[in-house]
mmCIF file of C-alpha atoms in Angstrom:
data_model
loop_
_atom_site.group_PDB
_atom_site.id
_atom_site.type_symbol
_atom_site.label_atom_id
_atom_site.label_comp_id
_atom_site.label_asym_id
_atom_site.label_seq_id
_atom_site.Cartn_x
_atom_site.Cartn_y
_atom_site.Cartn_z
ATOM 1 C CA UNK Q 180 -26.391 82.928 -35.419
ATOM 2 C CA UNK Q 181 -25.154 86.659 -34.278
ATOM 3 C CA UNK Q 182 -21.391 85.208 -34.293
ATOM 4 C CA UNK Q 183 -19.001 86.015 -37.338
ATOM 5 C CA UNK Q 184 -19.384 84.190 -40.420
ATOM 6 C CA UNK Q 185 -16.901 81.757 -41.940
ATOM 7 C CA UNK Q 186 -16.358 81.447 -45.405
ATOM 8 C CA UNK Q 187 -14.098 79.404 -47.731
ATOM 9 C CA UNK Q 188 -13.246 79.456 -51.411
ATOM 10 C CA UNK Q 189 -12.016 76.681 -53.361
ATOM 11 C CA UNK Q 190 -9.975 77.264 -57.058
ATOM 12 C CA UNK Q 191 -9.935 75.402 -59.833
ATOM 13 C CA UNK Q 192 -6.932 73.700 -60.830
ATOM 14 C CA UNK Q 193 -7.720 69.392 -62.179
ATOM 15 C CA UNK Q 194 -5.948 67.610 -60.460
ATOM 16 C CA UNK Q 195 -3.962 70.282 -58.643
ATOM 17 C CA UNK Q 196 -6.596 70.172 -56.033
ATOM 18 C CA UNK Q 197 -3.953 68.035 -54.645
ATOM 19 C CA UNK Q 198 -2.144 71.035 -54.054
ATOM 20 C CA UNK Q 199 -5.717 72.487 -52.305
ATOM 21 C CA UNK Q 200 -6.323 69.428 -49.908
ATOM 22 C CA UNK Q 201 -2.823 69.697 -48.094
ATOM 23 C CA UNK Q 202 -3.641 73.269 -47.534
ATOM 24 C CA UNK Q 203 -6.940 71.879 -45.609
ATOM 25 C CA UNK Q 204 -5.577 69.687 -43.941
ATOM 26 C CA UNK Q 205 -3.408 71.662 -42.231
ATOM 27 C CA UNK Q 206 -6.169 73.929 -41.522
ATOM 28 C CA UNK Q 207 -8.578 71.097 -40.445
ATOM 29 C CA UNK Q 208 -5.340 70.517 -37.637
ATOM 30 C CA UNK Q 209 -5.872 73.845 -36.662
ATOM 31 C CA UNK Q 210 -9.497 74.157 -36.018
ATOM 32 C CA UNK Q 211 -10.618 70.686 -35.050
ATOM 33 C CA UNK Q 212 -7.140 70.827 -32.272
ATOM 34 C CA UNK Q 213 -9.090 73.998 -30.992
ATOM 35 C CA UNK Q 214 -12.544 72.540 -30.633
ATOM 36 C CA UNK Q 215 -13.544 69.528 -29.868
ATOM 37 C CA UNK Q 216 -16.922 69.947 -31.369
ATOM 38 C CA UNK Q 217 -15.984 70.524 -34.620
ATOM 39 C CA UNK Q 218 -15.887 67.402 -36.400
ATOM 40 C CA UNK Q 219 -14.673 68.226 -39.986
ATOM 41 C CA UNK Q 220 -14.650 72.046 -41.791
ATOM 42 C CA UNK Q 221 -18.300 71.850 -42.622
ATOM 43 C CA UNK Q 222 -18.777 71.764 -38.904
ATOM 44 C CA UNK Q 223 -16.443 75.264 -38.398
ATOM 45 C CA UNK Q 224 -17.289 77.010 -42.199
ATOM 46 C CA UNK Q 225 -20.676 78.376 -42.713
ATOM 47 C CA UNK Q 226 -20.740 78.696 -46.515
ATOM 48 C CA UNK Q 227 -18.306 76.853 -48.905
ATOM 49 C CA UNK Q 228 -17.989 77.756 -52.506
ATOM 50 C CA UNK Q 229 -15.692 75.801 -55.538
ATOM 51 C CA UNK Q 230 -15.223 75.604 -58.796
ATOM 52 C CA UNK Q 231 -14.466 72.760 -60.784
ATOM 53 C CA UNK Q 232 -11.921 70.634 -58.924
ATOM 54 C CA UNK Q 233 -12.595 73.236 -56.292
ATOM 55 C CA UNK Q 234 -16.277 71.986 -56.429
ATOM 56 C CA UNK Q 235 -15.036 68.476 -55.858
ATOM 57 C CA UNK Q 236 -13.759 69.659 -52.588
ATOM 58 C CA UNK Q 237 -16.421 72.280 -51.606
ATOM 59 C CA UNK Q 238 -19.229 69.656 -51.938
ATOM 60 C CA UNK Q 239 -17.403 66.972 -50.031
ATOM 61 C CA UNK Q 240 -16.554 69.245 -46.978
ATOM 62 C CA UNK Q 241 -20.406 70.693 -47.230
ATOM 63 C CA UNK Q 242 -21.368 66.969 -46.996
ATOM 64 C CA UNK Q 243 -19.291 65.651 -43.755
ATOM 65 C CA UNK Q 244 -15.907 64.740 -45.426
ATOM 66 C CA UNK Q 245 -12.660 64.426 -43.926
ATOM 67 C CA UNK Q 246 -10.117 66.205 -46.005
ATOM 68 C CA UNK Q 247 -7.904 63.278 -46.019
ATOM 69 C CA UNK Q 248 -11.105 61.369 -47.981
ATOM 70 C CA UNK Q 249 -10.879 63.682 -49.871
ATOM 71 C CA UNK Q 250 -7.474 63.677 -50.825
ATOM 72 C CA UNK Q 251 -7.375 59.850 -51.205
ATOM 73 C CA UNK Q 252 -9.980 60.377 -53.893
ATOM 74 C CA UNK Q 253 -7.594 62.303 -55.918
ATOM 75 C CA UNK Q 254 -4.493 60.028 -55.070
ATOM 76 C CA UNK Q 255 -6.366 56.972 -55.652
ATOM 77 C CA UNK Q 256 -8.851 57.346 -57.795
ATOM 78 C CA UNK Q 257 -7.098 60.191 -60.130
ATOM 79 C CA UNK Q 258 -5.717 57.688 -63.042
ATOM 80 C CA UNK Q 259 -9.022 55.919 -63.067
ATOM 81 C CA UNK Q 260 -10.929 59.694 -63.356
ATOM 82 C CA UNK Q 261 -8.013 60.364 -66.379
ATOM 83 C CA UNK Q 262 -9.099 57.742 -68.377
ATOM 84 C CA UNK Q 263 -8.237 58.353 -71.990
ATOM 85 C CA UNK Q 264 -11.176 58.485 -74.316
ATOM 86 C CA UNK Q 265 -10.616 55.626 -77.364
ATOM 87 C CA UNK Q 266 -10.618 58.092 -80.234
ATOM 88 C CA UNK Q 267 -8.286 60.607 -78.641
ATOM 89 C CA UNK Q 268 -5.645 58.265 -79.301
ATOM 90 C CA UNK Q 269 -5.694 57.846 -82.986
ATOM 91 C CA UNK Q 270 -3.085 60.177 -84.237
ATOM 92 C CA UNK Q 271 -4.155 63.114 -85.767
ATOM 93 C CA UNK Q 272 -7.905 62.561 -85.526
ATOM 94 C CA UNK Q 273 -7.845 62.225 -82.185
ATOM 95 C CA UNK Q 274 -6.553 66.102 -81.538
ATOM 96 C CA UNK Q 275 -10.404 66.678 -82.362
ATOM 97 C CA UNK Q 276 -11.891 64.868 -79.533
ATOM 98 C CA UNK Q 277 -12.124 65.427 -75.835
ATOM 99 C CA UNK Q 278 -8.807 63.810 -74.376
ATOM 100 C CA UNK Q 279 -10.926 62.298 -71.521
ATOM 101 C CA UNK Q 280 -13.916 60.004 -71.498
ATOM 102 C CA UNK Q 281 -16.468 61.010 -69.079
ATOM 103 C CA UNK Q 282 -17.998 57.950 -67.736
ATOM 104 C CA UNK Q 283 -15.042 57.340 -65.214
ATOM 105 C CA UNK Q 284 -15.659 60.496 -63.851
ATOM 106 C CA UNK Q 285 -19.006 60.341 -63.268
ATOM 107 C CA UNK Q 286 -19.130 57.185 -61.934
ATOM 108 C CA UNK Q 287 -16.643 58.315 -59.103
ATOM 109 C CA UNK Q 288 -18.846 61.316 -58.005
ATOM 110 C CA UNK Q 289 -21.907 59.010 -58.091
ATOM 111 C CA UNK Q 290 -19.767 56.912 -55.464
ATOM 112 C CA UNK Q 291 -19.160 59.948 -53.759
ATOM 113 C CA UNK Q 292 -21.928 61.473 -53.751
ATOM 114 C CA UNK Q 293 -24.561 59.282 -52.867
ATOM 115 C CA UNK Q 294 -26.366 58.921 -49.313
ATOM 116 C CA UNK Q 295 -26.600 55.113 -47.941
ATOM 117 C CA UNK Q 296 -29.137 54.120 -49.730
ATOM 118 C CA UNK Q 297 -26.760 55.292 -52.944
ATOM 119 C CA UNK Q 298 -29.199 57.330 -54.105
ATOM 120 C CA UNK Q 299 -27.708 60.427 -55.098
ATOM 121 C CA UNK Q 300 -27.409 63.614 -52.710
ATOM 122 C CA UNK Q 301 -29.480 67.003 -54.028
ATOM 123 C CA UNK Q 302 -28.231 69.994 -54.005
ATOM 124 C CA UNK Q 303 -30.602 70.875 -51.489
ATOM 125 C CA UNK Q 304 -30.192 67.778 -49.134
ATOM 126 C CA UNK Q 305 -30.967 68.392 -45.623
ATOM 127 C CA UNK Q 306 -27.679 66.613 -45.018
ATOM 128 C CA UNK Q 307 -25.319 69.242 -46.015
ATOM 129 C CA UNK Q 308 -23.582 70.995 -43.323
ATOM 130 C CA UNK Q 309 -23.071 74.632 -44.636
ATOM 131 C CA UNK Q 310 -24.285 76.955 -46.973
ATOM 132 C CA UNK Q 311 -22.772 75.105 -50.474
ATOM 133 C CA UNK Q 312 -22.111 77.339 -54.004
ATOM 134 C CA UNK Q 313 -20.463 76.053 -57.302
ATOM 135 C CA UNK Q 314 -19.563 77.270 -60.270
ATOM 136 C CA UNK Q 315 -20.236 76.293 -64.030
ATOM 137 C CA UNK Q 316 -20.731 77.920 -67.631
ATOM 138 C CA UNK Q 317 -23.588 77.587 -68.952
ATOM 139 C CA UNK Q 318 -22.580 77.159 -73.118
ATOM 140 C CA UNK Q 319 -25.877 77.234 -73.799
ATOM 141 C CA UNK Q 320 -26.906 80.286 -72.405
ATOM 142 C CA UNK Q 321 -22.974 81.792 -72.529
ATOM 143 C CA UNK Q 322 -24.022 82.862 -69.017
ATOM 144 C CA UNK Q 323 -22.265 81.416 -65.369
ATOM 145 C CA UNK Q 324 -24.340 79.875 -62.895
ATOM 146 C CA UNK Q 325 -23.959 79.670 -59.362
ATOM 147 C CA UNK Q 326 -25.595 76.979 -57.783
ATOM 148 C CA UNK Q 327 -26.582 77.333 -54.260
ATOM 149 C CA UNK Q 328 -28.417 75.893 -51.547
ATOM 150 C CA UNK Q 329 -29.533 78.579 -49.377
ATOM 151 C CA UNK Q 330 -33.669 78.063 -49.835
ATOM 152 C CA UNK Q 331 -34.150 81.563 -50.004
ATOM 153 C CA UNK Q 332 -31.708 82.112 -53.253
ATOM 154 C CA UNK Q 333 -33.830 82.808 -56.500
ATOM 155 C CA UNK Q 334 -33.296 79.863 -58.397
ATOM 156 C CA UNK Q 335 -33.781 77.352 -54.809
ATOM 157 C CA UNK Q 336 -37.068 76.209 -56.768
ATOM 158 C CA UNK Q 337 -34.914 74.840 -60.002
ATOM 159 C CA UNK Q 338 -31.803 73.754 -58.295
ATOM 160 C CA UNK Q 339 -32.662 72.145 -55.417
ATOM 161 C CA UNK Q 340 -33.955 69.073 -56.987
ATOM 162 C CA UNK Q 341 -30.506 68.801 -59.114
ATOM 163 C CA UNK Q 342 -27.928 65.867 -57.780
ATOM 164 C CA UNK Q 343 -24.972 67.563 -56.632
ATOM 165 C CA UNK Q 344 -22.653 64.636 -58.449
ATOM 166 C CA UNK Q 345 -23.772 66.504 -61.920
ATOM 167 C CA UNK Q 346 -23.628 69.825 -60.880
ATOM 168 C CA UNK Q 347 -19.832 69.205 -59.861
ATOM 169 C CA UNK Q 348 -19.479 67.374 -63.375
ATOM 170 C CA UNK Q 349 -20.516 69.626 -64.772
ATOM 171 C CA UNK Q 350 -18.376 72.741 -63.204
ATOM 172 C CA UNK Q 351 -15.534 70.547 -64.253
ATOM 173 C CA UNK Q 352 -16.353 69.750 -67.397
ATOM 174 C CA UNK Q 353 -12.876 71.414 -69.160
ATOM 175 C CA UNK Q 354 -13.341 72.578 -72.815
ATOM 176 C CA UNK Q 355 -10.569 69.570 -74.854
ATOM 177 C CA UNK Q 356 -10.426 67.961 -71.448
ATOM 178 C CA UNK Q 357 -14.254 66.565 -70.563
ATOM 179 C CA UNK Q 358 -17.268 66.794 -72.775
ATOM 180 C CA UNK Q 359 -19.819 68.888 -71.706
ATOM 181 C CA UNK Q 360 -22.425 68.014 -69.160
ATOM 182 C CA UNK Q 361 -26.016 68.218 -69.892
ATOM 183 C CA UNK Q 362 -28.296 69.438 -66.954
ATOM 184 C CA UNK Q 363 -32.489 70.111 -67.436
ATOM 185 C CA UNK Q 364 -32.842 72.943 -64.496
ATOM 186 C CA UNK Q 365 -36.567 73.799 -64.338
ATOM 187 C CA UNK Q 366 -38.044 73.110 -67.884
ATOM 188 C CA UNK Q 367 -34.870 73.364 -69.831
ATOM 189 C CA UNK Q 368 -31.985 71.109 -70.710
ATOM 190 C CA UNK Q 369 -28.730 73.471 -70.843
ATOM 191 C CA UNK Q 370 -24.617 72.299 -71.715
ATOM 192 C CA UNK Q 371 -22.835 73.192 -69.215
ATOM 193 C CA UNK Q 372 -19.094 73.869 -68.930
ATOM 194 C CA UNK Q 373 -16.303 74.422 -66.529
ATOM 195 C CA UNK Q 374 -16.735 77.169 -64.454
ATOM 196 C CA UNK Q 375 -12.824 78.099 -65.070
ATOM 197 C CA UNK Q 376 -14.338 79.048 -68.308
ATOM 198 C CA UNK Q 377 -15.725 82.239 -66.739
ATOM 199 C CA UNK Q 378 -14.191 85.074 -64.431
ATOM 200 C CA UNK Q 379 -14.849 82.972 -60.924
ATOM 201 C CA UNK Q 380 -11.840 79.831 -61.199
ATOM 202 C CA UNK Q 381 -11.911 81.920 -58.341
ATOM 203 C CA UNK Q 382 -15.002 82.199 -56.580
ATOM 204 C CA UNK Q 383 -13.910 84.070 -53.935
ATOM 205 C CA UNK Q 384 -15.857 87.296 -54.470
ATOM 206 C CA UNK Q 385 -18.914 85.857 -55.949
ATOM 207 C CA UNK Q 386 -18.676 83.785 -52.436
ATOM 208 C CA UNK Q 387 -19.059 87.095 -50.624
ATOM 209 C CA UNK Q 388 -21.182 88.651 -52.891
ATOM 210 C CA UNK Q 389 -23.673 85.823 -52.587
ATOM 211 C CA UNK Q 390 -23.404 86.092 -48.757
ATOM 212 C CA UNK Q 391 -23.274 89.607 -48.042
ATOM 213 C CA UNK Q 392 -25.563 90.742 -50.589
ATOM 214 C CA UNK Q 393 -29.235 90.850 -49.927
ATOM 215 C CA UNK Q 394 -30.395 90.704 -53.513
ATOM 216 C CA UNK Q 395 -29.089 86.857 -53.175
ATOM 217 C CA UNK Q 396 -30.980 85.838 -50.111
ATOM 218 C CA UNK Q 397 -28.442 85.195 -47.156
ATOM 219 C CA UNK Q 398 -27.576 89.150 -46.648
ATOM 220 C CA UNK Q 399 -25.284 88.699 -43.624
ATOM 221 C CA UNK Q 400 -23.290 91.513 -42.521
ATOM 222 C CA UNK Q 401 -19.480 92.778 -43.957
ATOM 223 C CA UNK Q 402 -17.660 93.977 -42.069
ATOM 224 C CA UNK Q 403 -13.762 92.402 -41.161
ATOM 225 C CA UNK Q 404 -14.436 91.555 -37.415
ATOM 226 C CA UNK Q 405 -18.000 90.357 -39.599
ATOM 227 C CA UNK Q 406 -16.692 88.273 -42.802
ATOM 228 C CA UNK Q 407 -13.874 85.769 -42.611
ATOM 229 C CA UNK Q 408 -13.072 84.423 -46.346
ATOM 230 C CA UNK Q 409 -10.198 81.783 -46.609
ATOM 231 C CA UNK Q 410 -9.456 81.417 -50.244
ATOM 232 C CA UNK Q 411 -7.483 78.177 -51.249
ATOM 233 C CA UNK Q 412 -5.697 78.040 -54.866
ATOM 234 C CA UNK Q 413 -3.829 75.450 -56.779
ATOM 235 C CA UNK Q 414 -0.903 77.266 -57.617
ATOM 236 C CA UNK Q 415 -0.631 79.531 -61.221
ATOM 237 C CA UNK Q 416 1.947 80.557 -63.206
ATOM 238 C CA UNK Q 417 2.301 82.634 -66.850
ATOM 239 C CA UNK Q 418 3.074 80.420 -69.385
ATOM 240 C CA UNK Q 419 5.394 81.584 -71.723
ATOM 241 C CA UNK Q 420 5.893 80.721 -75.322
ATOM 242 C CA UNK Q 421 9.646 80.928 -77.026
ATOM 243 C CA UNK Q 422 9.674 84.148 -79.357
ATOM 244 C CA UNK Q 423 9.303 83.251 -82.408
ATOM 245 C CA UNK Q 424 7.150 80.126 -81.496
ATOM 246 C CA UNK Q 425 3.589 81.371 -80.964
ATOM 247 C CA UNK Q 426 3.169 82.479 -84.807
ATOM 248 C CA UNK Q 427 3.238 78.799 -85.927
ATOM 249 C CA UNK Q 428 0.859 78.123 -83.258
ATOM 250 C CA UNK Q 429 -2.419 76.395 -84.656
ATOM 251 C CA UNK Q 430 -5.638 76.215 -83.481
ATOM 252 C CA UNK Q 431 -4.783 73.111 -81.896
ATOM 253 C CA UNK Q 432 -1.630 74.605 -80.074
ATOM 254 C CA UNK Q 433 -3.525 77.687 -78.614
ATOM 255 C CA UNK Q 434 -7.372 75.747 -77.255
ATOM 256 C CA UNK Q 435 -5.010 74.433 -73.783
ATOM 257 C CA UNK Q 436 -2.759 77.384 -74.018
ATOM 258 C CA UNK Q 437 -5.850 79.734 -73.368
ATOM 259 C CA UNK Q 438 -7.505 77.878 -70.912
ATOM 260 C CA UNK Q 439 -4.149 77.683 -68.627
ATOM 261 C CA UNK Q 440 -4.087 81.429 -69.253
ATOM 262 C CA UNK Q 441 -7.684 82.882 -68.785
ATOM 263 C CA UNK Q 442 -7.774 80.532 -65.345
ATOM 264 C CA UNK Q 443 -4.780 82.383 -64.061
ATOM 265 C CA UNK Q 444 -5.279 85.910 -65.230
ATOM 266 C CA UNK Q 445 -9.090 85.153 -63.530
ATOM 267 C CA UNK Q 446 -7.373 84.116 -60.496
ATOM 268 C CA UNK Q 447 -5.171 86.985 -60.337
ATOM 269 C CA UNK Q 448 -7.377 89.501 -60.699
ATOM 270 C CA UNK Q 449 -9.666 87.594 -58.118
ATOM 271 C CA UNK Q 450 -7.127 88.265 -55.458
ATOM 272 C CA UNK Q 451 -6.025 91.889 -56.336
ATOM 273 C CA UNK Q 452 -9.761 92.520 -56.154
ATOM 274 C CA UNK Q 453 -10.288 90.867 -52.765
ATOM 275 C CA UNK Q 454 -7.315 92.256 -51.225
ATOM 276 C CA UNK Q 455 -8.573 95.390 -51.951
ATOM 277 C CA UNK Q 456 -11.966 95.107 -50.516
ATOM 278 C CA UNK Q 457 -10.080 93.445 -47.174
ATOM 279 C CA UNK Q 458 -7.378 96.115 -46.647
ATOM 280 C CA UNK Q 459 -7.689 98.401 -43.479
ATOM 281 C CA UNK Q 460 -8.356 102.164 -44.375
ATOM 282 C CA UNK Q 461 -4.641 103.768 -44.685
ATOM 283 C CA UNK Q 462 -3.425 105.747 -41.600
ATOM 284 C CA UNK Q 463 -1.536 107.960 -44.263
ATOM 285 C CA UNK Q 464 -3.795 110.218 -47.588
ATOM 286 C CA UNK Q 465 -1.650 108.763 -51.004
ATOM 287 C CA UNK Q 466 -2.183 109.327 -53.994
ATOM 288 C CA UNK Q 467 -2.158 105.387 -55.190
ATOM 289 C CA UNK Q 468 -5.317 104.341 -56.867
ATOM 290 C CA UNK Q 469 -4.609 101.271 -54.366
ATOM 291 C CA UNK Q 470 -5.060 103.320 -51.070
ATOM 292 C CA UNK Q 471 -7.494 105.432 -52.771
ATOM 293 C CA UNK Q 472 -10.181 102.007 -53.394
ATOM 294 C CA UNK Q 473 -9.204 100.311 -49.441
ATOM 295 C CA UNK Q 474 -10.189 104.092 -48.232
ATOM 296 C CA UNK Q 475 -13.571 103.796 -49.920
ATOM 297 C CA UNK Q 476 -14.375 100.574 -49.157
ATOM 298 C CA UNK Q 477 -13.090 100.781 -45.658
ATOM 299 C CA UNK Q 478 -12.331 96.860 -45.028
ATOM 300 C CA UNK Q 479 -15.272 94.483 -45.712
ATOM 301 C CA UNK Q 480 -13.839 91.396 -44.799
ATOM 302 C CA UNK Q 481 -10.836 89.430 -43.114
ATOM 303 C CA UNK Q 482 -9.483 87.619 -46.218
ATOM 304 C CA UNK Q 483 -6.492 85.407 -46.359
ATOM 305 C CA UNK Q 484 -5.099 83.587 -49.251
ATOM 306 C CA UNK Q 485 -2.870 80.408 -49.611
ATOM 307 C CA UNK Q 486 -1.609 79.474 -52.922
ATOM 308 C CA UNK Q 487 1.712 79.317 -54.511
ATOM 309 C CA UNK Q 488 3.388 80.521 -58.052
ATOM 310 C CA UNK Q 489 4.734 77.510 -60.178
ATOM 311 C CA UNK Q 490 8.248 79.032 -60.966
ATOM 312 C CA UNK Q 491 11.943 77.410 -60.070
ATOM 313 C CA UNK Q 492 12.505 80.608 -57.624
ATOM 314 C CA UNK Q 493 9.395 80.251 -55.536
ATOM 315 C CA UNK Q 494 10.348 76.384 -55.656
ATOM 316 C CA UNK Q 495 13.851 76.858 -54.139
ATOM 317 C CA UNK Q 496 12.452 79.025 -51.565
ATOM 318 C CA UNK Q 497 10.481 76.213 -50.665
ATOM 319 C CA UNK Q 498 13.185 73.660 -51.237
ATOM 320 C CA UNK Q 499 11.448 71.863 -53.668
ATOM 321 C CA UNK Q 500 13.842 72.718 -56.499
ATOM 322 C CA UNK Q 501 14.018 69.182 -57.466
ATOM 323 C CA UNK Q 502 10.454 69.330 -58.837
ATOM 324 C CA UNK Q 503 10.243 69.955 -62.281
ATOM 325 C CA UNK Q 504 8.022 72.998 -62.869
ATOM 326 C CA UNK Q 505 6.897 72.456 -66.320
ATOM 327 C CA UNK Q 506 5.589 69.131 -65.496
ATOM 328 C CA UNK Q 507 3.252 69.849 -62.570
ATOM 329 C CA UNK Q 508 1.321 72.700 -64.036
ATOM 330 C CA UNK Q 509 -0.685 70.251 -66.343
ATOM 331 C CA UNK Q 510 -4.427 69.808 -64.693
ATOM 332 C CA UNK Q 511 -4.012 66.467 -65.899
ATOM 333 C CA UNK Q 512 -0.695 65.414 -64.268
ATOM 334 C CA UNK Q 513 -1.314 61.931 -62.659
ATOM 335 C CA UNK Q 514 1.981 61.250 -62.835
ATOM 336 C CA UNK Q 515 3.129 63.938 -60.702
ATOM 337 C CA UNK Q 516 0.758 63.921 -57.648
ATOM 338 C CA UNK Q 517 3.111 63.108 -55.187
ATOM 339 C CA UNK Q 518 5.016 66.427 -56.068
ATOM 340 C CA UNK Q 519 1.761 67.836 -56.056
ATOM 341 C CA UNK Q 520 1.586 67.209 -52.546
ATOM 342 C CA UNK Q 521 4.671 67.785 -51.590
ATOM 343 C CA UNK Q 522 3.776 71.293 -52.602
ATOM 344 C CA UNK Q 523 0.676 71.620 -50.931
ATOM 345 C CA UNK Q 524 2.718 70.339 -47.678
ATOM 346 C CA UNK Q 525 4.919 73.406 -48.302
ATOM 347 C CA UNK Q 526 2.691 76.014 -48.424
ATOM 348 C CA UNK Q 527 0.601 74.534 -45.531
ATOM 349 C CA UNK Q 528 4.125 75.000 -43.257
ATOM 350 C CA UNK Q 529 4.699 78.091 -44.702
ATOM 351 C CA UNK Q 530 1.468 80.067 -44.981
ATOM 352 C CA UNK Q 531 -1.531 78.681 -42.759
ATOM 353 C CA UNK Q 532 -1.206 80.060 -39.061
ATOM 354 C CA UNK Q 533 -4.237 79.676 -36.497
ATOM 355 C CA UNK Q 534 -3.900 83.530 -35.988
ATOM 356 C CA UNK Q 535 -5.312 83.680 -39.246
ATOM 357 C CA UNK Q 536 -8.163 82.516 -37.739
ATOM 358 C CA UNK Q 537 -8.349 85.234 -34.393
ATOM 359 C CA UNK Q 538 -11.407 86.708 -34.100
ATOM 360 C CA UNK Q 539 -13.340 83.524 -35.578
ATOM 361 C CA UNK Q 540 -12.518 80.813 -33.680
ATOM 362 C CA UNK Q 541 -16.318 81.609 -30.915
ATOM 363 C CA UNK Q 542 -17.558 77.632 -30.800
ATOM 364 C CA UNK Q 543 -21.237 77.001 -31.590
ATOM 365 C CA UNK Q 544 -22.486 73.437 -31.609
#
């Protein structure tokens, strides 16, 4: 295809992705309304990338998937997925397991996951739609992975035969949340983690990297009439802790405090580093290291971000100052998912605009 390539890149988040799948949807509106052969976003996006929940997503729109499916798998299948493990409810003993049992999980992205014969889809299934990439730790190794799909990516020959239901179990396999997920990828068996646990809950710049770069196999052209990336988050936030609180803090206290934290510093610095690489070369010589990078790298992609920051301000801007803040920054908030849409409905309205998509909208069958 000579036409502009379409990228999108999913965050991490539990079951924020809530937040994530009202932001598609209003962006499935968009593109399906303006051609009629698009059927669902793997039809319009050529390469999808995710991590964790974000993998949940990516994965189901590389398959086929409405976004609303999608969605209903969080609304109604969410409390079955959060399933409390038995021995993380005996006091005191039970701060040493994971919270979560596994096996729900699992069994939900077998359902998912599975062609109609239920056996399970591979990571290289001829019935993906786009280019696919998600993103776990390997504990074992202490290395990330990215798994991908493109045949001619260095590791096809290992990953292709994996099923794509444990690959996404095991990108959201969060340290105190899930166990670990064990995967055997060419002749070894590897633990794999969340891939929040690394520097890509935002993949967005691996995502380019990975297509862009010819050292990964794809090698298509940047460029910002070349590259569109749409990066979707799941709202972030920096947790604060009452002085003189954090120096009673335990070992216990600080394992979810750090994982909040290193997801949104990673997604922070994600952004800052893609906005860079997508800003237009200054009309005007400064002497801000900020002009002094976009100058350099002289635009190499259209990049547009939606995602929101969980604070009572941003909220009343948004008239959603009835929603308690506190409460729906938990990646395990069941409870609160219909706030959790009610924010992803916001910052559909407010950020997502079809001229976001000028320059990329050329139909292809």
């Amino acid at each position: 295809m000579s036409r502009p390539k379409r990228l999108l890149s999913l965050d991490g988040g539990g079951i924020r992705g809530v937040i994530a799948a009202e932001v598609l949807i209003r962006i499935e509106e968009i593109l399906l309304a303006y051609n009629s052969r698009w059927q669902c976003l793997g039809d319009y996006f050529d390469f999808i990338g995710g991590t964790s929940t974000g993998a949940i997503l990516a994965a189901g729109l590389a398959r086929g998937m409405k976004v609303k499916d999608l969605l209903n798998f969080y609304v109604e299948r969410g409390p079955r997925v959060f399933k409390q493990s038995m021995f993380s409810k005996i006091p005191l003993v039970g701060r040493l397991w994971t919270k979560y049992e596994a096996g729900p999980l699992e069994k939900e992205l077998q359902n998912i996951f599975s062609d109609s014969a239920s056996r399970p889809l591979l990571l290289g299934s001829p019935e993906l739609k786009s280019l696919l990439m998600i993103v776990s730790k390997n504990a074992t190794t202490g290395d990330t992975w990215f798994f991908v799909n493109s045949k001619n990516n260095k590791f096809a020959q290992d990953n292709a035969a994996l099923p794509l239901w444990q690959i996404i179990r095991a990108s959201s396999a969060a340290p105190t949340y899930f166990p670990p997920r064990n995967l055997h990828v060419g002749k070894t068996s590897n633990e794999f983690i969340d891939g929040g646990m690394s520097s890509y809950n935002n993949p967005s710049f691996q995502l380019f990297l990975e297509a862009t770069q010819p050292a990964y196999g794809i090698g298509w052209t940047p460029g910002e009439q070349n590259i569109l990336l749409i990066s979707v988050g799941t709202g972030f936030s920096s947790e604060k802790i009452p002085y003189p609180k954090a120096r009673g803090y335990k070992a216990l206290n600080w394992a979810p405090y750090a994982i909040g934290s290193f997801m949104d510093s990673a997604n922070l610095q994600q952004n800052i580093l893609m906005q860079l690489m997508s800003q237009r070369r200054p009309d005007k010589k400064t002497e801000s290291t900020t002009d002094f990078i976009s100058d350099h790298f002289k635009s190499l992609l259209t990049y547009h971000r939606y995602t929101i920051s969980f604070s009572r301000e941003r909220f009343k801007r948004l008239d959603l100052d009835d929603i308690n803040v506190a409460k729906v920054q938990a990646l395990d908030c069941i409870d609160q998912i219909p706030d959790l849409q009610r924010i992803g409905q916001a910052i559909a309205r407010e950020q997502v605009d079809q001229n976001d998509f000028e320059g990329f909208l050329d139909g292809d069958a």
